[in-house]
Amino acid sequence: MFLKTSYFSSFILLHGHQQKQLEIKLEAKNDNLFANSCEECKMPIKCDSKDLAYKGRHWHEACFKCAKCNHSLVEKPFAVKDELLLCTECYSNMYSSKCFHCKKTIMPGSRKMEFKGSSWHETCFVCQYCRQPLGTKPLITQDNENYCVPCFEKQFAHHCYSCKKVITTGGVTFNDQPWHKECFLCAGCKQQLSGQRFISKGEYPYCLDCFSNLYAKKCSACNNAITALGDAQFISFEDRQWHSECFNCVKCSISLVGQGFLTQQDDILCRECGSAM
């Protein structure tokens, strides 16, 4: 009886010990079975550890860090590129646009200006002359530098000799000076001379009619103005002038250009006609 009782007591103790071991093993097995695997170290994230999740993926708190600089991303903004976690600074340095002017990264959230396929910090996109931000204002590029319109006009644009204002398009050059087309006028009748034939007298341009009326010599034969346009030639004798085509014998109309001639009062004659008179 004593032995039996002793045996029974011993069995309960053993049974109790086995039951305890079984519970421990079962608890450990269940912990591994239901735990999420860490994306970084591939180990289970146990109940006594924080499980940080993002889009169905899980990390230990200590493993949730930037793939580039290894700084912790816990409670910090981050980005994902090709399934890698990156802090905003590393992501920007690796993938964000670089400023055309200062070559530094344009950080996410900061204002970025785009011009001719290049990116700029808003504070770097300025007029080369006055250094004021260009923003969305009109600008002009000269030698790969950007200028606001007023500064460009002050530095580079031609100013009309007549009105002194900037010539933005087209223009006419006269006496080595730039003019607006609409300002380049006949000094006599004020009609526009752009695209027209004209003659200059001193600093002033004249249309053919005004120049002829005001300054041109008159042909002694036809009484029309003698101009120096093109290859026009004229004959001068004493105080009189003739168009070369008008310098003819008054009797037989033969040209006297390069020939000997005679005069009778205001008339010019070839030698033959002059001798016959």
PDB file of C-alpha atoms in Angstrom:
ATOM      1  CA  MET A   1       0.000   0.000   0.000  1.00  0.00           C
ATOM      2  CA  PHE A   2       2.774   2.234   0.860  1.00  0.00           C
ATOM      3  CA  LEU A   3       4.594   1.413  -2.357  1.00  0.00           C
ATOM      4  CA  LYS A   4       1.496   1.836  -4.421  1.00  0.00           C
ATOM      5  CA  THR A   5       0.799   5.166  -2.926  1.00  0.00           C
ATOM      6  CA  SER A   6       4.378   6.166  -3.404  1.00  0.00           C
ATOM      7  CA  TYR A   7       4.279   5.028  -7.051  1.00  0.00           C
ATOM      8  CA  PHE A   8       1.063   6.946  -7.684  1.00  0.00           C
ATOM      9  CA  SER A   9       2.508  10.077  -6.185  1.00  0.00           C
ATOM     10  CA  SER A  10       5.596   9.694  -8.293  1.00  0.00           C
ATOM     11  CA  PHE A  11       3.494   9.299 -11.483  1.00  0.00           C
ATOM     12  CA  ILE A  12       1.555  12.491 -10.776  1.00  0.00           C
ATOM     13  CA  LEU A  13       4.711  14.422 -10.327  1.00  0.00           C
ATOM     14  CA  LEU A  14       6.182  13.049 -13.544  1.00  0.00           C
ATOM     15  CA  HIS A  15       2.952  13.550 -15.400  1.00  0.00           C
ATOM     16  CA  GLY A  16       2.812  17.084 -14.174  1.00  0.00           C
ATOM     17  CA  HIS A  17       6.386  17.714 -15.323  1.00  0.00           C
ATOM     18  CA  GLN A  18       5.665  16.328 -18.786  1.00  0.00           C
ATOM     19  CA  GLN A  19       2.557  18.452 -19.091  1.00  0.00           C
ATOM     20  CA  LYS A  20       4.543  21.582 -18.326  1.00  0.00           C
ATOM     21  CA  GLN A  21       7.146  20.775 -20.948  1.00  0.00           C
ATOM     22  CA  LEU A  22       4.424  20.122 -23.514  1.00  0.00           C
ATOM     23  CA  GLU A  23       2.786  23.456 -22.826  1.00  0.00           C
ATOM     24  CA  ILE A  24       6.094  25.293 -23.257  1.00  0.00           C
ATOM     25  CA  LYS A  25       6.825  23.578 -26.555  1.00  0.00           C
ATOM     26  CA  LEU A  26       3.296  24.188 -27.828  1.00  0.00           C
ATOM     27  CA  GLU A  27       3.466  27.870 -26.892  1.00  0.00           C
ATOM     28  CA  ALA A  28       6.791  28.300 -28.735  1.00  0.00           C
ATOM     29  CA  LYS A  29       5.463  26.425 -31.745  1.00  0.00           C
ATOM     30  CA  ASN A  30       2.332  28.584 -31.926  1.00  0.00           C
ATOM     31  CA  ASP A  31       4.435  31.782 -31.586  1.00  0.00           C
ATOM     32  CA  ASN A  32       6.510  30.862 -34.661  1.00  0.00           C
ATOM     33  CA  LEU A  33       3.489  29.613 -36.560  1.00  0.00           C
ATOM     34  CA  PHE A  34       1.487  32.861 -36.396  1.00  0.00           C
ATOM     35  CA  ALA A  35       4.335  35.438 -36.287  1.00  0.00           C
ATOM     36  CA  ASN A  36       5.114  37.592 -39.350  1.00  0.00           C
ATOM     37  CA  SER A  37       8.569  37.303 -40.875  1.00  0.00           C
ATOM     38  CA  CYS A  38      10.726  40.420 -40.934  1.00  0.00           C
ATOM     39  CA  GLU A  39      11.488  41.682 -44.452  1.00  0.00           C
ATOM     40  CA  GLU A  40      15.018  42.600 -43.421  1.00  0.00           C
ATOM     41  CA  CYS A  41      16.353  39.763 -41.274  1.00  0.00           C
ATOM     42  CA  LYS A  42      13.762  37.096 -42.267  1.00  0.00           C
ATOM     43  CA  MET A  43      13.299  36.114 -38.601  1.00  0.00           C
ATOM     44  CA  PRO A  44       9.850  35.852 -36.949  1.00  0.00           C
ATOM     45  CA  ILE A  45       8.534  38.936 -35.211  1.00  0.00           C
ATOM     46  CA  LYS A  46       7.539  37.544 -31.810  1.00  0.00           C
ATOM     47  CA  CYS A  47       4.828  38.775 -29.492  1.00  0.00           C
ATOM     48  CA  ASP A  48       7.302  40.601 -27.293  1.00  0.00           C
ATOM     49  CA  SER A  49       8.571  42.655 -30.296  1.00  0.00           C
ATOM     50  CA  LYS A  50       6.950  45.515 -32.194  1.00  0.00           C
ATOM     51  CA  ASP A  51       5.669  44.556 -35.627  1.00  0.00           C
ATOM     52  CA  LEU A  52       5.949  47.507 -38.060  1.00  0.00           C
ATOM     53  CA  ALA A  53       3.850  46.938 -41.170  1.00  0.00           C
ATOM     54  CA  TYR A  54       3.666  48.731 -44.535  1.00  0.00           C
ATOM     55  CA  LYS A  55       1.591  47.505 -47.483  1.00  0.00           C
ATOM     56  CA  GLY A  56       1.527  43.893 -46.308  1.00  0.00           C
ATOM     57  CA  ARG A  57       5.207  43.776 -45.402  1.00  0.00           C
ATOM     58  CA  HIS A  58       6.562  43.556 -41.843  1.00  0.00           C
ATOM     59  CA  TRP A  59       9.723  44.586 -40.013  1.00  0.00           C
ATOM     60  CA  HIS A  60      11.226  44.395 -36.553  1.00  0.00           C
ATOM     61  CA  GLU A  61      11.498  47.858 -35.073  1.00  0.00           C
ATOM     62  CA  ALA A  62      15.300  47.591 -35.180  1.00  0.00           C
ATOM     63  CA  CYS A  63      15.219  46.427 -38.817  1.00  0.00           C
ATOM     64  CA  PHE A  64      12.985  49.259 -40.054  1.00  0.00           C
ATOM     65  CA  LYS A  65      15.774  51.459 -41.423  1.00  0.00           C
ATOM     66  CA  CYS A  66      16.996  53.186 -44.579  1.00  0.00           C
ATOM     67  CA  ALA A  67      18.615  50.774 -47.031  1.00  0.00           C
ATOM     68  CA  LYS A  68      21.192  53.421 -47.959  1.00  0.00           C
ATOM     69  CA  CYS A  69      22.315  55.151 -44.739  1.00  0.00           C
ATOM     70  CA  ASN A  70      20.922  52.615 -42.193  1.00  0.00           C
ATOM     71  CA  HIS A  71      19.266  55.326 -40.116  1.00  0.00           C
ATOM     72  CA  SER A  72      16.097  54.272 -38.339  1.00  0.00           C
ATOM     73  CA  LEU A  73      12.841  55.132 -40.111  1.00  0.00           C
ATOM     74  CA  VAL A  74      10.627  54.582 -37.059  1.00  0.00           C
ATOM     75  CA  GLU A  75       8.139  57.477 -36.844  1.00  0.00           C
ATOM     76  CA  LYS A  76       9.941  59.249 -39.725  1.00  0.00           C
ATOM     77  CA  PRO A  77       8.848  59.927 -43.302  1.00  0.00           C
ATOM     78  CA  PHE A  78      10.250  57.493 -45.831  1.00  0.00           C
ATOM     79  CA  ALA A  79       9.967  56.444 -49.461  1.00  0.00           C
ATOM     80  CA  VAL A  80      10.024  53.078 -51.209  1.00  0.00           C
ATOM     81  CA  LYS A  81      11.953  52.455 -54.436  1.00  0.00           C
ATOM     82  CA  ASP A  82      12.272  48.964 -55.945  1.00  0.00           C
ATOM     83  CA  GLU A  83      10.951  47.558 -52.626  1.00  0.00           C
ATOM     84  CA  LEU A  84      13.769  49.246 -50.680  1.00  0.00           C
ATOM     85  CA  LEU A  85      13.034  51.597 -47.781  1.00  0.00           C
ATOM     86  CA  LEU A  86      14.794  54.950 -48.062  1.00  0.00           C
ATOM     87  CA  CYS A  87      14.818  58.048 -45.892  1.00  0.00           C
ATOM     88  CA  THR A  88      13.663  61.177 -47.706  1.00  0.00           C
ATOM     89  CA  GLU A  89      17.198  62.575 -47.901  1.00  0.00           C
ATOM     90  CA  CYS A  90      18.690  59.456 -49.497  1.00  0.00           C
ATOM     91  CA  TYR A  91      15.726  59.094 -51.844  1.00  0.00           C
ATOM     92  CA  SER A  92      16.070  62.699 -52.960  1.00  0.00           C
ATOM     93  CA  ASN A  93      19.814  62.416 -53.499  1.00  0.00           C
ATOM     94  CA  MET A  94      19.381  59.249 -55.540  1.00  0.00           C
ATOM     95  CA  TYR A  95      16.236  59.964 -57.543  1.00  0.00           C
ATOM     96  CA  SER A  96      15.094  63.586 -57.257  1.00  0.00           C
ATOM     97  CA  SER A  97      15.915  66.293 -59.825  1.00  0.00           C
ATOM     98  CA  LYS A  98      19.089  68.343 -59.483  1.00  0.00           C
ATOM     99  CA  CYS A  99      19.004  72.124 -59.811  1.00  0.00           C
ATOM    100  CA  PHE A 100      20.524  73.297 -63.124  1.00  0.00           C
ATOM    101  CA  HIS A 101      22.127  76.274 -61.367  1.00  0.00           C
ATOM    102  CA  CYS A 102      23.492  75.030 -58.025  1.00  0.00           C
ATOM    103  CA  LYS A 103      23.553  71.283 -58.907  1.00  0.00           C
ATOM    104  CA  LYS A 104      21.981  70.423 -55.546  1.00  0.00           C
ATOM    105  CA  THR A 105      18.984  68.150 -55.046  1.00  0.00           C
ATOM    106  CA  ILE A 106      15.533  69.691 -55.288  1.00  0.00           C
ATOM    107  CA  MET A 107      13.940  68.196 -52.188  1.00  0.00           C
ATOM    108  CA  PRO A 108      10.375  66.854 -52.279  1.00  0.00           C
ATOM    109  CA  GLY A 109       7.901  69.481 -51.155  1.00  0.00           C
ATOM    110  CA  SER A 110      10.003  72.423 -52.336  1.00  0.00           C
ATOM    111  CA  ARG A 111       8.938  74.489 -55.345  1.00  0.00           C
ATOM    112  CA  LYS A 112      10.589  73.494 -58.595  1.00  0.00           C
ATOM    113  CA  MET A 113      10.803  75.561 -61.779  1.00  0.00           C
ATOM    114  CA  GLU A 114      11.021  73.884 -65.191  1.00  0.00           C
ATOM    115  CA  PHE A 115      12.609  75.687 -68.153  1.00  0.00           C
ATOM    116  CA  LYS A 116      13.912  74.246 -71.428  1.00  0.00           C
ATOM    117  CA  GLY A 117      14.018  70.713 -70.043  1.00  0.00           C
ATOM    118  CA  SER A 118      15.961  71.623 -66.892  1.00  0.00           C
ATOM    119  CA  SER A 119      14.858  71.926 -63.264  1.00  0.00           C
ATOM    120  CA  TRP A 120      15.674  74.801 -60.926  1.00  0.00           C
ATOM    121  CA  HIS A 121      15.152  75.725 -57.292  1.00  0.00           C
ATOM    122  CA  GLU A 122      12.728  78.627 -57.203  1.00  0.00           C
ATOM    123  CA  THR A 123      15.404  80.705 -55.457  1.00  0.00           C
ATOM    124  CA  CYS A 124      17.998  79.824 -58.131  1.00  0.00           C
ATOM    125  CA  PHE A 125      15.772  80.716 -61.098  1.00  0.00           C
ATOM    126  CA  VAL A 126      16.594  84.426 -61.149  1.00  0.00           C
ATOM    127  CA  CYS A 127      17.492  87.182 -63.598  1.00  0.00           C
ATOM    128  CA  GLN A 128      21.229  87.155 -64.274  1.00  0.00           C
ATOM    129  CA  TYR A 129      21.384  90.959 -64.032  1.00  0.00           C
ATOM    130  CA  CYS A 130      19.053  92.103 -61.226  1.00  0.00           C
ATOM    131  CA  ARG A 131      18.980  88.715 -59.378  1.00  0.00           C
ATOM    132  CA  GLN A 132      15.232  88.946 -58.859  1.00  0.00           C
ATOM    133  CA  PRO A 133      13.203  85.679 -59.060  1.00  0.00           C
ATOM    134  CA  LEU A 134      11.837  85.088 -62.540  1.00  0.00           C
ATOM    135  CA  GLY A 135       9.009  82.780 -61.475  1.00  0.00           C
ATOM    136  CA  THR A 136       6.501  82.669 -64.323  1.00  0.00           C
ATOM    137  CA  LYS A 137       7.379  86.130 -65.679  1.00  0.00           C
ATOM    138  CA  PRO A 138       8.438  86.541 -69.330  1.00  0.00           C
ATOM    139  CA  LEU A 139      12.158  86.067 -69.807  1.00  0.00           C
ATOM    140  CA  ILE A 140      14.797  86.130 -72.541  1.00  0.00           C
ATOM    141  CA  THR A 141      17.871  83.887 -72.751  1.00  0.00           C
ATOM    142  CA  GLN A 142      21.198  85.311 -73.928  1.00  0.00           C
ATOM    143  CA  ASP A 143      24.397  83.191 -73.954  1.00  0.00           C
ATOM    144  CA  ASN A 144      22.694  80.542 -71.766  1.00  0.00           C
ATOM    145  CA  GLU A 145      21.814  83.127 -69.113  1.00  0.00           C
ATOM    146  CA  ASN A 146      18.245  84.145 -68.246  1.00  0.00           C
ATOM    147  CA  TYR A 147      17.132  87.767 -68.006  1.00  0.00           C
ATOM    148  CA  CYS A 148      13.874  89.486 -67.164  1.00  0.00           C
ATOM    149  CA  VAL A 149      12.619  91.553 -70.095  1.00  0.00           C
ATOM    150  CA  PRO A 150      13.492  94.999 -68.615  1.00  0.00           C
ATOM    151  CA  CYS A 151      17.072  93.944 -67.829  1.00  0.00           C
ATOM    152  CA  PHE A 152      17.553  92.324 -71.224  1.00  0.00           C
ATOM    153  CA  GLU A 153      16.341  95.445 -72.974  1.00  0.00           C
ATOM    154  CA  LYS A 154      18.649  97.576 -70.854  1.00  0.00           C
ATOM    155  CA  GLN A 155      21.676  95.372 -71.487  1.00  0.00           C
ATOM    156  CA  PHE A 156      21.318  93.968 -74.990  1.00  0.00           C
ATOM    157  CA  ALA A 157      18.408  95.318 -77.015  1.00  0.00           C
ATOM    158  CA  HIS A 158      18.819  97.907 -79.772  1.00  0.00           C
ATOM    159  CA  HIS A 159      17.102 101.245 -79.275  1.00  0.00           C
ATOM    160  CA  CYS A 160      15.515 103.083 -82.144  1.00  0.00           C
ATOM    161  CA  TYR A 161      17.560 106.086 -83.296  1.00  0.00           C
ATOM    162  CA  SER A 162      14.359 108.066 -83.767  1.00  0.00           C
ATOM    163  CA  CYS A 163      12.096 107.297 -80.779  1.00  0.00           C
ATOM    164  CA  LYS A 164      14.794 105.800 -78.472  1.00  0.00           C
ATOM    165  CA  LYS A 165      12.524 102.872 -77.568  1.00  0.00           C
ATOM    166  CA  VAL A 166      13.563  99.218 -77.690  1.00  0.00           C
ATOM    167  CA  ILE A 167      13.373  97.393 -81.022  1.00  0.00           C
ATOM    168  CA  THR A 168      11.846  94.014 -80.171  1.00  0.00           C
ATOM    169  CA  THR A 169      11.392  92.603 -83.690  1.00  0.00           C
ATOM    170  CA  GLY A 170      12.652  93.475 -87.147  1.00  0.00           C
ATOM    171  CA  GLY A 171      14.020  96.947 -87.606  1.00  0.00           C
ATOM    172  CA  VAL A 172      16.047  98.866 -90.197  1.00  0.00           C
ATOM    173  CA  THR A 173      19.686  99.946 -90.153  1.00  0.00           C
ATOM    174  CA  PHE A 174      20.524 103.345 -91.633  1.00  0.00           C
ATOM    175  CA  ASN A 175      23.831 105.168 -91.189  1.00  0.00           C
ATOM    176  CA  ASP A 176      24.875 102.350 -88.812  1.00  0.00           C
ATOM    177  CA  GLN A 177      21.928 103.157 -86.538  1.00  0.00           C
ATOM    178  CA  PRO A 178      18.898 100.933 -85.765  1.00  0.00           C
ATOM    179  CA  TRP A 179      15.367 102.171 -86.458  1.00  0.00           C
ATOM    180  CA  HIS A 180      11.874 100.801 -86.008  1.00  0.00           C
ATOM    181  CA  LYS A 181      10.354 100.139 -89.415  1.00  0.00           C
ATOM    182  CA  GLU A 182       7.497 102.442 -88.497  1.00  0.00           C
ATOM    183  CA  CYS A 183       9.961 105.169 -87.447  1.00  0.00           C
ATOM    184  CA  PHE A 184      12.061 105.040 -90.604  1.00  0.00           C
ATOM    185  CA  LEU A 185      10.262 107.807 -92.532  1.00  0.00           C
ATOM    186  CA  CYS A 186      11.008 110.165 -95.373  1.00  0.00           C
ATOM    187  CA  ALA A 187      12.293 113.427 -93.934  1.00  0.00           C
ATOM    188  CA  GLY A 188      10.118 115.265 -96.428  1.00  0.00           C
ATOM    189  CA  CYS A 189       6.664 113.641 -96.738  1.00  0.00           C
ATOM    190  CA  LYS A 190       6.928 111.305 -93.677  1.00  0.00           C
ATOM    191  CA  GLN A 191       5.895 108.148 -95.522  1.00  0.00           C
ATOM    192  CA  GLN A 192       7.479 104.871 -94.391  1.00  0.00           C
ATOM    193  CA  LEU A 193      10.622 103.984 -96.297  1.00  0.00           C
ATOM    194  CA  SER A 194      10.992 100.384 -95.112  1.00  0.00           C
ATOM    195  CA  GLY A 195      11.138  98.197 -98.207  1.00  0.00           C
ATOM    196  CA  GLN A 196      11.227 101.259-100.499  1.00  0.00           C
ATOM    197  CA  ARG A 197      14.046 102.830-102.499  1.00  0.00           C
ATOM    198  CA  PHE A 198      15.322 106.013-100.925  1.00  0.00           C
ATOM    199  CA  ILE A 199      18.186 108.505-101.080  1.00  0.00           C
ATOM    200  CA  SER A 200      19.971 110.023 -98.112  1.00  0.00           C
ATOM    201  CA  LYS A 201      21.011 113.630 -97.712  1.00  0.00           C
ATOM    202  CA  GLY A 202      23.267 114.127 -94.717  1.00  0.00           C
ATOM    203  CA  GLU A 203      21.638 112.320 -91.759  1.00  0.00           C
ATOM    204  CA  TYR A 204      18.193 112.163 -93.335  1.00  0.00           C
ATOM    205  CA  PRO A 205      16.553 109.690 -95.714  1.00  0.00           C
ATOM    206  CA  TYR A 206      14.182 110.853 -98.466  1.00  0.00           C
ATOM    207  CA  CYS A 207      11.816 109.098-100.796  1.00  0.00           C
ATOM    208  CA  LEU A 208      12.708 109.525-104.469  1.00  0.00           C
ATOM    209  CA  ASP A 209      10.031 112.120-105.098  1.00  0.00           C
ATOM    210  CA  CYS A 210      10.994 114.325-102.164  1.00  0.00           C
ATOM    211  CA  PHE A 211      14.698 114.084-102.870  1.00  0.00           C
ATOM    212  CA  SER A 212      14.143 114.922-106.526  1.00  0.00           C
ATOM    213  CA  ASN A 213      11.962 117.893-105.682  1.00  0.00           C
ATOM    214  CA  LEU A 214      14.271 119.211-103.008  1.00  0.00           C
ATOM    215  CA  TYR A 215      17.810 118.381-104.082  1.00  0.00           C
ATOM    216  CA  ALA A 216      18.167 116.579-107.406  1.00  0.00           C
ATOM    217  CA  LYS A 217      19.568 118.331-110.451  1.00  0.00           C
ATOM    218  CA  LYS A 218      17.229 118.557-113.423  1.00  0.00           C
ATOM    219  CA  CYS A 219      18.048 117.134-116.813  1.00  0.00           C
ATOM    220  CA  SER A 220      18.445 119.929-119.367  1.00  0.00           C
ATOM    221  CA  ALA A 221      16.675 117.776-121.954  1.00  0.00           C
ATOM    222  CA  CYS A 222      13.680 116.204-120.167  1.00  0.00           C
ATOM    223  CA  ASN A 223      13.635 118.434-117.081  1.00  0.00           C
ATOM    224  CA  ASN A 224      13.236 115.376-114.822  1.00  0.00           C
ATOM    225  CA  ALA A 225      15.380 114.820-111.758  1.00  0.00           C
ATOM    226  CA  ILE A 226      18.745 113.176-112.154  1.00  0.00           C
ATOM    227  CA  THR A 227      19.229 110.665-109.335  1.00  0.00           C
ATOM    228  CA  ALA A 228      22.219 108.496-108.496  1.00  0.00           C
ATOM    229  CA  LEU A 229      20.199 105.307-108.010  1.00  0.00           C
ATOM    230  CA  GLY A 230      21.639 102.044-109.243  1.00  0.00           C
ATOM    231  CA  ASP A 231      23.953 102.445-112.218  1.00  0.00           C
ATOM    232  CA  ALA A 232      22.406 105.708-113.369  1.00  0.00           C
ATOM    233  CA  GLN A 233      24.867 107.961-115.178  1.00  0.00           C
ATOM    234  CA  PHE A 234      24.628 111.570-116.189  1.00  0.00           C
ATOM    235  CA  ILE A 235      26.538 114.030-118.306  1.00  0.00           C
ATOM    236  CA  SER A 236      27.626 117.389-116.966  1.00  0.00           C
ATOM    237  CA  PHE A 237      28.712 120.316-119.148  1.00  0.00           C
ATOM    238  CA  GLU A 238      29.277 123.791-117.817  1.00  0.00           C
ATOM    239  CA  ASP A 239      26.323 124.387-115.436  1.00  0.00           C
ATOM    240  CA  ARG A 240      24.006 121.907-117.104  1.00  0.00           C
ATOM    241  CA  GLN A 241      23.347 118.179-116.630  1.00  0.00           C
ATOM    242  CA  TRP A 242      21.708 115.477-118.742  1.00  0.00           C
ATOM    243  CA  HIS A 243      20.643 111.898-118.240  1.00  0.00           C
ATOM    244  CA  SER A 244      23.029 109.819-120.326  1.00  0.00           C
ATOM    245  CA  GLU A 245      20.078 108.616-122.396  1.00  0.00           C
ATOM    246  CA  CYS A 246      18.994 112.244-122.915  1.00  0.00           C
ATOM    247  CA  PHE A 247      22.370 113.519-124.088  1.00  0.00           C
ATOM    248  CA  ASN A 248      21.483 113.466-127.785  1.00  0.00           C
ATOM    249  CA  CYS A 249      21.809 115.744-130.798  1.00  0.00           C
ATOM    250  CA  VAL A 250      18.744 117.991-130.970  1.00  0.00           C
ATOM    251  CA  LYS A 251      18.636 117.567-134.748  1.00  0.00           C
ATOM    252  CA  CYS A 252      19.225 113.883-135.514  1.00  0.00           C
ATOM    253  CA  SER A 253      18.828 112.468-131.982  1.00  0.00           C
ATOM    254  CA  ILE A 254      22.048 110.469-132.153  1.00  0.00           C
ATOM    255  CA  SER A 255      23.641 109.839-128.753  1.00  0.00           C
ATOM    256  CA  LEU A 256      26.511 112.139-127.989  1.00  0.00           C
ATOM    257  CA  VAL A 257      27.801 110.162-124.990  1.00  0.00           C
ATOM    258  CA  GLY A 258      31.536 109.776-125.508  1.00  0.00           C
ATOM    259  CA  GLN A 259      31.376 111.751-128.756  1.00  0.00           C
ATOM    260  CA  GLY A 260      32.457 115.210-129.735  1.00  0.00           C
ATOM    261  CA  PHE A 261      29.629 117.754-129.934  1.00  0.00           C
ATOM    262  CA  LEU A 262      28.861 121.382-130.657  1.00  0.00           C
ATOM    263  CA  THR A 263      26.619 123.829-128.840  1.00  0.00           C
ATOM    264  CA  GLN A 264      24.320 126.442-130.221  1.00  0.00           C
ATOM    265  CA  GLN A 265      22.816 128.548-127.456  1.00  0.00           C
ATOM    266  CA  ASP A 266      21.102 125.913-125.232  1.00  0.00           C
ATOM    267  CA  ASP A 267      21.193 123.162-127.859  1.00  0.00           C
ATOM    268  CA  ILE A 268      23.765 120.424-128.316  1.00  0.00           C
ATOM    269  CA  LEU A 269      24.528 119.083-131.794  1.00  0.00           C
ATOM    270  CA  CYS A 270      26.604 116.350-133.295  1.00  0.00           C
ATOM    271  CA  ARG A 271      29.450 117.578-135.451  1.00  0.00           C
ATOM    272  CA  GLU A 272      27.677 116.693-138.659  1.00  0.00           C
ATOM    273  CA  CYS A 273      24.478 118.557-137.789  1.00  0.00           C
ATOM    274  CA  GLY A 274      26.432 121.452-136.309  1.00  0.00           C
ATOM    275  CA  SER A 275      28.551 121.838-139.435  1.00  0.00           C
ATOM    276  CA  ALA A 276      25.466 121.833-141.654  1.00  0.00           C
ATOM    277  CA  MET A 277      23.928 124.792-139.876  1.00  0.00           C
TER     278      MET A 277
END
